[in-house]
Amino acid sequence: MAGFVLRRSLQALLVLWVMSFVIYGLIGLMPGDPLDVMIASNPGATPEVVAHLRAIYGLDQPMPVRYWHWLLDALHGDFGFSRTHSEPVLTVLAPALAQTCKLMLISFGLSVVLAFGLGVAAARKPGGWVDGFVSLFAFAGISVPVFWLALILIIVFAVQLHWLPASGMGTVGDNGFIDQLRHLTLPVLTLTLASTGQFTRYVRAAMIETMRMDFIRTARAKGLGEGRLVLRHALRNALIPVVTIMALSFGTLFSGALVTETMFAQWGMGKMIYDAILANDYNLALVGLLFATLVTLLSNLAADLAYGWLDPRISLK
Amino acid sequence: MSVATPLLQVTDLTVGFRIDGQVRKPVQGISYSLDAGRTLGVVGESGCGKSLTALALLGLIPAPGQVTGSVRFAGAELIGQPEAAWRDLRGNRVAMVFQEPMTALNPVMPIGTQIAEVMVLHQSLAWPEARDAAIGLLEAVGISSPRQRAASYPHQLSGGMRQRAMIAMALACRPALLVADEPTTALDVTIQAQIIELMQELQSEIGMAIQFISHNLAVVSELADEIVVMYAGRIVERAPAATLFDRPAHPYTKGLIATLPDPDRRQARLPVIQGGVPRIDAFAVGCRFAERCPLADAHCRSVEPTLDPLEPEHWAACFKAGQ
Amino acid sequence: MTDAPAITRGDAPILEIDRISVHFPLAGGGWFSGPAPMLRAVENVSLAIRPGETLALVGESGSGKSTLGQVVAGLREPTLGTLKFHGVPMGKAEWRAARKAIQIVFQDPFSALDPRMPVSDLITEPLKIQRIGSAAERRERAASLVAQVGLPLDALNRYPHEFSGGQRQRIAIARALAPDPSLIVADEPLSALDVSIQSQVLNLMKGIQEDRGLSYLFISHDLAVVNHLADRVAVLYLGRLVELAERASLFAQPSHPYTAALLDAVPRIGRGRRRRGRSLSGEMPSPLNPPPGCVFHTRCPKVQAICKTTPPMLEAAPGRPTHLAACHFKE
């Protein structure tokens, strides 16, 4: 078990390293470099000055060499400076990461709880009215585009009802918990609704399959009531495939966060990376993307660990 | 020999399913009885309704199925009783052992817990006591180092041990009736012999009646007092075991006996029963066995025979019985 | 059609295995743990199969009989030892050429047939892979095979789920017969079937053998069935060959106590209730950790001190030169 985690962590580091190289190379392929932007804003720059600047920034060197220097600095904890924010990358990144994690963890937790409630209820009687209602809800959640959902929520709860703020992360001058919560509500609701549909379908399918298994019949033959049958016998078995899928999709929530963050003007990872790429802010985009990779790798590891914990037939070695 | 009221009295038991607008009856008009402490063998090929009959005794026929007729257990009528009454009965007074112990046990729950669960449920034991009792039961069914085994998951045990654990679970509440549905079919012959021995041993200790279901007459002959032969949802012959092997009356029973490969004698060709059990939507009008029967004539194909007595305690549903 | 072959005992074997062992490394070996434990599934087994003969391979689950069957069918490479087919030691290239001559039929007729293929495709697939015949010839072949295994002609256009277990096993046999093999490895082909259906399939296999003169390696745990099909019987225990004899000799008087126990465990009509304490006690030990001396000594009713220390050799039973058993106290 410890060996498994250690080995997987080493693998994750390796993947991160390879990804850093790939992303570095891809960003290098983008048209324009930081100097082009500087030159564009300063028409007086002569070619000599530009060449001098290139040498100072190391931009005259080939990509692998530049990457090598970046990597050495990164290993010392120096991820460089964000050009657009004029601050160290990590200083810019920290609040964005915190915000996105808050948003993601809350909506992920909510949608998992909702999905289990709805999925289990639907699976009790496939084809019944509860199942029909839940399926309708799930399909709606899967089919409705996130941006549209966000707009509708803004129109209903912010514009029409004035219950909640339409955008931003907090009212100026008010840093209270309630205020933050009010600003988080709509983005969390959007993300939750968007992912609950998918999760509910998984839970429902896994529960229906489990309830058909022989050992459920055995449990009935022991005289167990439906409650214990579902909770103690069926759910644990149904969890095995579902938890894996859920943990894996945690990483994709990151990309879903981009739309939500943009719609609700929230300063998070998605918005930060997007802006950084548009503005040719190399360092920030690179580190932002690497963090996204790291989250995906960690959720994969979490999926494997959950799998091994839930299913005694799997031994993690 | 028979006491006034048998432990189990099944009368005209029928299981029906509505399929494509028509009611199909995979079990139809079954009647038999079983005395306390005795063993009834139920024999027939796959698809003859043996397992459904067993499930009906526990009220476990899946949702759209309709059960009619009467099942009296210890004097009380079971058919039509509320679900709560069924739950009190299952695993407690009537217990069941299934064919495939790998899939019939919960793969993610230690077997000790699965056994203890029954006692927590029916005997109001606290979990620690129930777990101790489960260890005792594992020992009683011949599992060595039962304390460690109780913590094992089904996949960590051999097929034979899994079936022993299954039996321990079924007998946890010392039931009056044990229904065993092909409990040895998935096992090696050596382990099969052990399990049959174990069941008889526990029977003499607990005194439960056993309804033992198998497609193999030879297996049933190792423990049954009385045998019921089923074909296509009907009982076609019923007799004490010795009588049945000595004087089988129904051509199907004769066929089942003849097709058994004899380990002590080689035959150039084994006798066969041609064809197979008809599908539930293709039961014939007359005798359901007629199309596979060497003796069938026009009468057999148009009129269905009833289960009639041939001699005391021996019934057969055949116009040519004894020929 | 060939004439029924004259089985003369002097015939050169079509297949010989010589001191075959199969060891599996168990999962668990890795960077941070030591070397993986070795599961010794088959240990030093030598056998020969003669033309037109049925050799039965008998033992409990875990005896290694299926693993050995896979080696014979070329589906698994032995760890040690050699396999000769028609006297030729088999390597990768030889197997490619001989693939069609050795076919296998599996135990479970429900999972061994692709549910999305009609029977005609199932049967002709091995021919197609081996590029035998034109499409029309293959269709004709399929039709004649379906008739041979006793299925109606319209079976060709139907799918496996439309058939019962016994019929599916017939389809599997037709499929195995398609490339006209000289040896069929049948791995517990009857275990998943009702007894009444077993006899149908058993008769079919016998009839096919008489028609075509092919050989069977018939793997089973049920000696009652073996008695009706086999010419010779090999008994495996914990991967080792413990008895090898002509069928008649083995059933008349088994030499190894394990064979005797297997024979006794077969349920029989007319013996009445099973008497207590007669069946073989315990289960086969783990092949990860085989007992020292004779591997059967932990369950043997005749066990003596020597059995716990010295493994017996496979030798002729007293007065029976062709009846081999690995027991210090063979009958």
mmCIF file with all atom_site columns, C-alpha atoms in Angstrom, chain C residues 164-277:
data_model
loop_
_atom_site.group_PDB
_atom_site.id
_atom_site.type_symbol
_atom_site.label_atom_id
_atom_site.label_alt_id
_atom_site.label_comp_id
_atom_site.label_asym_id
_atom_site.label_entity_id
_atom_site.label_seq_id
_atom_site.pdbx_PDB_ins_code
_atom_site.Cartn_x
_atom_site.Cartn_y
_atom_site.Cartn_z
_atom_site.occupancy
_atom_site.B_iso_or_equiv
_atom_site.pdbx_formal_charge
_atom_site.auth_seq_id
_atom_site.auth_comp_id
_atom_site.auth_asym_id
_atom_site.auth_atom_id
_atom_site.pdbx_PDB_model_num
ATOM 1   C CA . SER C 1 164 ? -29.534 -24.136 -24.690 1.00 0.00 ? 164 SER C CA 1
ATOM 2   C CA . GLY C 1 165 ? -26.294 -25.035 -22.915 1.00 0.00 ? 165 GLY C CA 1
ATOM 3   C CA . GLY C 1 166 ? -26.100 -28.457 -24.546 1.00 0.00 ? 166 GLY C CA 1
ATOM 4   C CA . GLN C 1 167 ? -26.694 -27.025 -28.007 1.00 0.00 ? 167 GLN C CA 1
ATOM 5   C CA . ARG C 1 168 ? -24.051 -24.382 -27.429 1.00 0.00 ? 168 ARG C CA 1
ATOM 6   C CA . GLN C 1 169 ? -21.568 -27.069 -26.522 1.00 0.00 ? 169 GLN C CA 1
ATOM 7   C CA . ARG C 1 170 ? -22.460 -28.766 -29.819 1.00 0.00 ? 170 ARG C CA 1
ATOM 8   C CA . ILE C 1 171 ? -21.716 -25.495 -31.610 1.00 0.00 ? 171 ILE C CA 1
ATOM 9   C CA . ALA C 1 172 ? -18.383 -25.273 -29.802 1.00 0.00 ? 172 ALA C CA 1
ATOM 10  C CA . ILE C 1 173 ? -17.581 -28.813 -30.921 1.00 0.00 ? 173 ILE C CA 1
ATOM 11  C CA . ALA C 1 174 ? -18.538 -28.049 -34.541 1.00 0.00 ? 174 ALA C CA 1
ATOM 12  C CA . ARG C 1 175 ? -16.268 -25.021 -34.383 1.00 0.00 ? 175 ARG C CA 1
ATOM 13  C CA . ALA C 1 176 ? -13.405 -27.117 -33.049 1.00 0.00 ? 176 ALA C CA 1
ATOM 14  C CA . LEU C 1 177 ? -13.957 -29.677 -35.813 1.00 0.00 ? 177 LEU C CA 1
ATOM 15  C CA . ALA C 1 178 ? -13.945 -27.098 -38.603 1.00 0.00 ? 178 ALA C CA 1
ATOM 16  C CA . PRO C 1 179 ? -10.196 -27.113 -39.400 1.00 0.00 ? 179 PRO C CA 1
ATOM 17  C CA . ASP C 1 180 ? -10.241 -30.930 -39.294 1.00 0.00 ? 180 ASP C CA 1
ATOM 18  C CA . PRO C 1 181 ? -7.965  -31.290 -36.234 1.00 0.00 ? 181 PRO C CA 1
ATOM 19  C CA . SER C 1 182 ? -6.221  -34.466 -35.201 1.00 0.00 ? 182 SER C CA 1
ATOM 20  C CA . LEU C 1 183 ? -6.426  -33.603 -31.489 1.00 0.00 ? 183 LEU C CA 1
ATOM 21  C CA . ILE C 1 184 ? -9.137  -31.852 -29.497 1.00 0.00 ? 184 ILE C CA 1
ATOM 22  C CA . VAL C 1 185 ? -8.440  -30.653 -25.978 1.00 0.00 ? 185 VAL C CA 1
ATOM 23  C CA . ALA C 1 186 ? -11.809 -30.714 -24.198 1.00 0.00 ? 186 ALA C CA 1
ATOM 24  C CA . ASP C 1 187 ? -11.579 -28.801 -20.942 1.00 0.00 ? 187 ASP C CA 1
ATOM 25  C CA . GLU C 1 188 ? -14.486 -29.900 -18.696 1.00 0.00 ? 188 GLU C CA 1
ATOM 26  C CA . PRO C 1 189 ? -16.875 -29.766 -21.668 1.00 0.00 ? 189 PRO C CA 1
ATOM 27  C CA . LEU C 1 190 ? -19.730 -31.337 -19.684 1.00 0.00 ? 190 LEU C CA 1
ATOM 28  C CA . SER C 1 191 ? -19.467 -29.724 -16.252 1.00 0.00 ? 191 SER C CA 1
ATOM 29  C CA . ALA C 1 192 ? -21.830 -26.864 -17.009 1.00 0.00 ? 192 ALA C CA 1
ATOM 30  C CA . LEU C 1 193 ? -24.525 -29.161 -18.414 1.00 0.00 ? 193 LEU C CA 1
ATOM 31  C CA . ASP C 1 194 ? -27.398 -31.101 -16.865 1.00 0.00 ? 194 ASP C CA 1
ATOM 32  C CA . VAL C 1 195 ? -26.620 -34.806 -16.436 1.00 0.00 ? 195 VAL C CA 1
ATOM 33  C CA . SER C 1 196 ? -29.256 -35.767 -19.003 1.00 0.00 ? 196 SER C CA 1
ATOM 34  C CA . ILE C 1 197 ? -27.594 -33.456 -21.541 1.00 0.00 ? 197 ILE C CA 1
ATOM 35  C CA . GLN C 1 198 ? -24.097 -34.656 -20.617 1.00 0.00 ? 198 GLN C CA 1
ATOM 36  C CA . SER C 1 199 ? -24.878 -38.087 -22.003 1.00 0.00 ? 199 SER C CA 1
ATOM 37  C CA . GLN C 1 200 ? -26.001 -36.580 -25.317 1.00 0.00 ? 200 GLN C CA 1
ATOM 38  C CA . VAL C 1 201 ? -22.759 -34.646 -25.698 1.00 0.00 ? 201 VAL C CA 1
ATOM 39  C CA . LEU C 1 202 ? -20.697 -37.609 -24.521 1.00 0.00 ? 202 LEU C CA 1
ATOM 40  C CA . ASN C 1 203 ? -22.265 -39.834 -27.186 1.00 0.00 ? 203 ASN C CA 1
ATOM 41  C CA . LEU C 1 204 ? -21.668 -37.139 -29.788 1.00 0.00 ? 204 LEU C CA 1
ATOM 42  C CA . MET C 1 205 ? -17.986 -36.910 -28.890 1.00 0.00 ? 205 MET C CA 1
ATOM 43  C CA . LYS C 1 206 ? -17.657 -40.660 -29.086 1.00 0.00 ? 206 LYS C CA 1
ATOM 44  C CA . GLY C 1 207 ? -19.375 -40.810 -32.475 1.00 0.00 ? 207 GLY C CA 1
ATOM 45  C CA . ILE C 1 208 ? -17.138 -38.084 -33.865 1.00 0.00 ? 208 ILE C CA 1
ATOM 46  C CA . GLN C 1 209 ? -14.062 -39.934 -32.699 1.00 0.00 ? 209 GLN C CA 1
ATOM 47  C CA . GLU C 1 210 ? -15.207 -43.150 -34.367 1.00 0.00 ? 210 GLU C CA 1
ATOM 48  C CA . ASP C 1 211 ? -15.918 -41.271 -37.612 1.00 0.00 ? 211 ASP C CA 1
ATOM 49  C CA . ARG C 1 212 ? -12.777 -39.191 -37.778 1.00 0.00 ? 212 ARG C CA 1
ATOM 50  C CA . GLY C 1 213 ? -10.221 -41.097 -35.765 1.00 0.00 ? 213 GLY C CA 1
ATOM 51  C CA . LEU C 1 214 ? -9.107  -38.005 -33.896 1.00 0.00 ? 214 LEU C CA 1
ATOM 52  C CA . SER C 1 215 ? -7.666  -37.963 -30.400 1.00 0.00 ? 215 SER C CA 1
ATOM 53  C CA . TYR C 1 216 ? -9.073  -36.288 -27.306 1.00 0.00 ? 216 TYR C CA 1
ATOM 54  C CA . LEU C 1 217 ? -7.407  -34.894 -24.275 1.00 0.00 ? 217 LEU C CA 1
ATOM 55  C CA . PHE C 1 218 ? -10.491 -34.996 -22.067 1.00 0.00 ? 218 PHE C CA 1
ATOM 56  C CA . ILE C 1 219 ? -10.198 -32.908 -18.904 1.00 0.00 ? 219 ILE C CA 1
ATOM 57  C CA . SER C 1 220 ? -12.684 -33.665 -16.151 1.00 0.00 ? 220 SER C CA 1
ATOM 58  C CA . HIS C 1 221 ? -13.145 -33.962 -12.409 1.00 0.00 ? 221 HIS C CA 1
ATOM 59  C CA . ASP C 1 222 ? -15.898 -36.549 -12.792 1.00 0.00 ? 222 ASP C CA 1
ATOM 60  C CA . LEU C 1 223 ? -14.662 -40.120 -13.060 1.00 0.00 ? 223 LEU C CA 1
ATOM 61  C CA . ALA C 1 224 ? -18.132 -41.439 -13.934 1.00 0.00 ? 224 ALA C CA 1
ATOM 62  C CA . VAL C 1 225 ? -18.015 -39.550 -17.221 1.00 0.00 ? 225 VAL C CA 1
ATOM 63  C CA . VAL C 1 226 ? -14.377 -40.452 -17.803 1.00 0.00 ? 226 VAL C CA 1
ATOM 64  C CA . ASN C 1 227 ? -15.173 -44.157 -17.615 1.00 0.00 ? 227 ASN C CA 1
ATOM 65  C CA . HIS C 1 228 ? -17.386 -43.824 -20.675 1.00 0.00 ? 228 HIS C CA 1
ATOM 66  C CA . LEU C 1 229 ? -15.034 -41.960 -22.948 1.00 0.00 ? 229 LEU C CA 1
ATOM 67  C CA . ALA C 1 230 ? -11.424 -42.536 -21.957 1.00 0.00 ? 230 ALA C CA 1
ATOM 68  C CA . ASP C 1 231 ? -8.958  -45.128 -23.186 1.00 0.00 ? 231 ASP C CA 1
ATOM 69  C CA . ARG C 1 232 ? -6.338  -44.131 -20.668 1.00 0.00 ? 232 ARG C CA 1
ATOM 70  C CA . VAL C 1 233 ? -6.548  -41.965 -17.582 1.00 0.00 ? 233 VAL C CA 1
ATOM 71  C CA . ALA C 1 234 ? -3.993  -39.589 -16.071 1.00 0.00 ? 234 ALA C CA 1
ATOM 72  C CA . VAL C 1 235 ? -4.693  -38.365 -12.534 1.00 0.00 ? 235 VAL C CA 1
ATOM 73  C CA . LEU C 1 236 ? -3.187  -35.053 -11.444 1.00 0.00 ? 236 LEU C CA 1
ATOM 74  C CA . TYR C 1 237 ? -2.817  -33.869 -7.881  1.00 0.00 ? 237 TYR C CA 1
ATOM 75  C CA . LEU C 1 238 ? -1.281  -30.515 -7.038  1.00 0.00 ? 238 LEU C CA 1
ATOM 76  C CA . GLY C 1 239 ? 0.265   -30.344 -10.490 1.00 0.00 ? 239 GLY C CA 1
ATOM 77  C CA . ARG C 1 240 ? 1.892   -33.770 -10.270 1.00 0.00 ? 240 ARG C CA 1
ATOM 78  C CA . LEU C 1 241 ? 0.974   -36.897 -12.159 1.00 0.00 ? 241 LEU C CA 1
ATOM 79  C CA . VAL C 1 242 ? 0.000   -39.425 -9.469  1.00 0.00 ? 242 VAL C CA 1
ATOM 80  C CA . GLU C 1 243 ? -1.485  -42.189 -11.611 1.00 0.00 ? 243 GLU C CA 1
ATOM 81  C CA . LEU C 1 244 ? -1.445  -43.101 -15.284 1.00 0.00 ? 244 LEU C CA 1
ATOM 82  C CA . ALA C 1 245 ? -3.145  -46.248 -16.516 1.00 0.00 ? 245 ALA C CA 1
ATOM 83  C CA . GLU C 1 246 ? -5.407  -47.957 -18.989 1.00 0.00 ? 246 GLU C CA 1
ATOM 84  C CA . ARG C 1 247 ? -9.011  -47.125 -18.191 1.00 0.00 ? 247 ARG C CA 1
ATOM 85  C CA . ALA C 1 248 ? -10.096 -50.684 -17.406 1.00 0.00 ? 248 ALA C CA 1
ATOM 86  C CA . SER C 1 249 ? -7.193  -51.309 -15.073 1.00 0.00 ? 249 SER C CA 1
ATOM 87  C CA . LEU C 1 250 ? -7.701  -48.006 -13.271 1.00 0.00 ? 250 LEU C CA 1
ATOM 88  C CA . PHE C 1 251 ? -11.416 -48.452 -12.716 1.00 0.00 ? 251 PHE C CA 1
ATOM 89  C CA . ALA C 1 252 ? -11.050 -52.110 -11.759 1.00 0.00 ? 252 ALA C CA 1
ATOM 90  C CA . GLN C 1 253 ? -8.483  -51.326 -9.117  1.00 0.00 ? 253 GLN C CA 1
ATOM 91  C CA . PRO C 1 254 ? -7.115  -47.835 -8.682  1.00 0.00 ? 254 PRO C CA 1
ATOM 92  C CA . SER C 1 255 ? -3.536  -47.975 -7.505  1.00 0.00 ? 255 SER C CA 1
ATOM 93  C CA . HIS C 1 256 ? -3.193  -44.538 -5.897  1.00 0.00 ? 256 HIS C CA 1
ATOM 94  C CA . PRO C 1 257 ? -5.296  -43.774 -2.800  1.00 0.00 ? 257 PRO C CA 1
ATOM 95  C CA . TYR C 1 258 ? -6.218  -40.408 -4.296  1.00 0.00 ? 258 TYR C CA 1
ATOM 96  C CA . THR C 1 259 ? -7.745  -42.052 -7.360  1.00 0.00 ? 259 THR C CA 1
ATOM 97  C CA . ALA C 1 260 ? -9.601  -44.440 -5.094  1.00 0.00 ? 260 ALA C CA 1
ATOM 98  C CA . ALA C 1 261 ? -10.978 -41.480 -3.152  1.00 0.00 ? 261 ALA C CA 1
ATOM 99  C CA . LEU C 1 262 ? -12.025 -39.685 -6.334  1.00 0.00 ? 262 LEU C CA 1
ATOM 100 C CA . LEU C 1 263 ? -13.827 -42.797 -7.483  1.00 0.00 ? 263 LEU C CA 1
ATOM 101 C CA . ASP C 1 264 ? -15.531 -43.200 -4.137  1.00 0.00 ? 264 ASP C CA 1
ATOM 102 C CA . ALA C 1 265 ? -16.732 -39.599 -4.171  1.00 0.00 ? 265 ALA C CA 1
ATOM 103 C CA . VAL C 1 266 ? -18.763 -40.121 -7.349  1.00 0.00 ? 266 VAL C CA 1
ATOM 104 C CA . PRO C 1 267 ? -22.419 -40.250 -6.317  1.00 0.00 ? 267 PRO C CA 1
ATOM 105 C CA . ARG C 1 268 ? -24.145 -43.499 -7.216  1.00 0.00 ? 268 ARG C CA 1
ATOM 106 C CA . ILE C 1 269 ? -27.730 -44.596 -7.253  1.00 0.00 ? 269 ILE C CA 1
ATOM 107 C CA . GLY C 1 270 ? -28.637 -47.529 -5.082  1.00 0.00 ? 270 GLY C CA 1
ATOM 108 C CA . ARG C 1 271 ? -26.030 -46.991 -2.428  1.00 0.00 ? 271 ARG C CA 1
ATOM 109 C CA . GLY C 1 272 ? -28.489 -45.163 -0.225  1.00 0.00 ? 272 GLY C CA 1
ATOM 110 C CA . ARG C 1 273 ? -27.486 -42.332 2.029   1.00 0.00 ? 273 ARG C CA 1
ATOM 111 C CA . ARG C 1 274 ? -23.855 -41.343 2.084   1.00 0.00 ? 274 ARG C CA 1
ATOM 112 C CA . ARG C 1 275 ? -22.223 -42.816 5.147   1.00 0.00 ? 275 ARG C CA 1
ATOM 113 C CA . ARG C 1 276 ? -20.400 -40.447 7.368   1.00 0.00 ? 276 ARG C CA 1
ATOM 114 C CA . GLY C 1 277 ? -16.643 -40.120 7.554   1.00 0.00 ? 277 GLY C CA 1
#
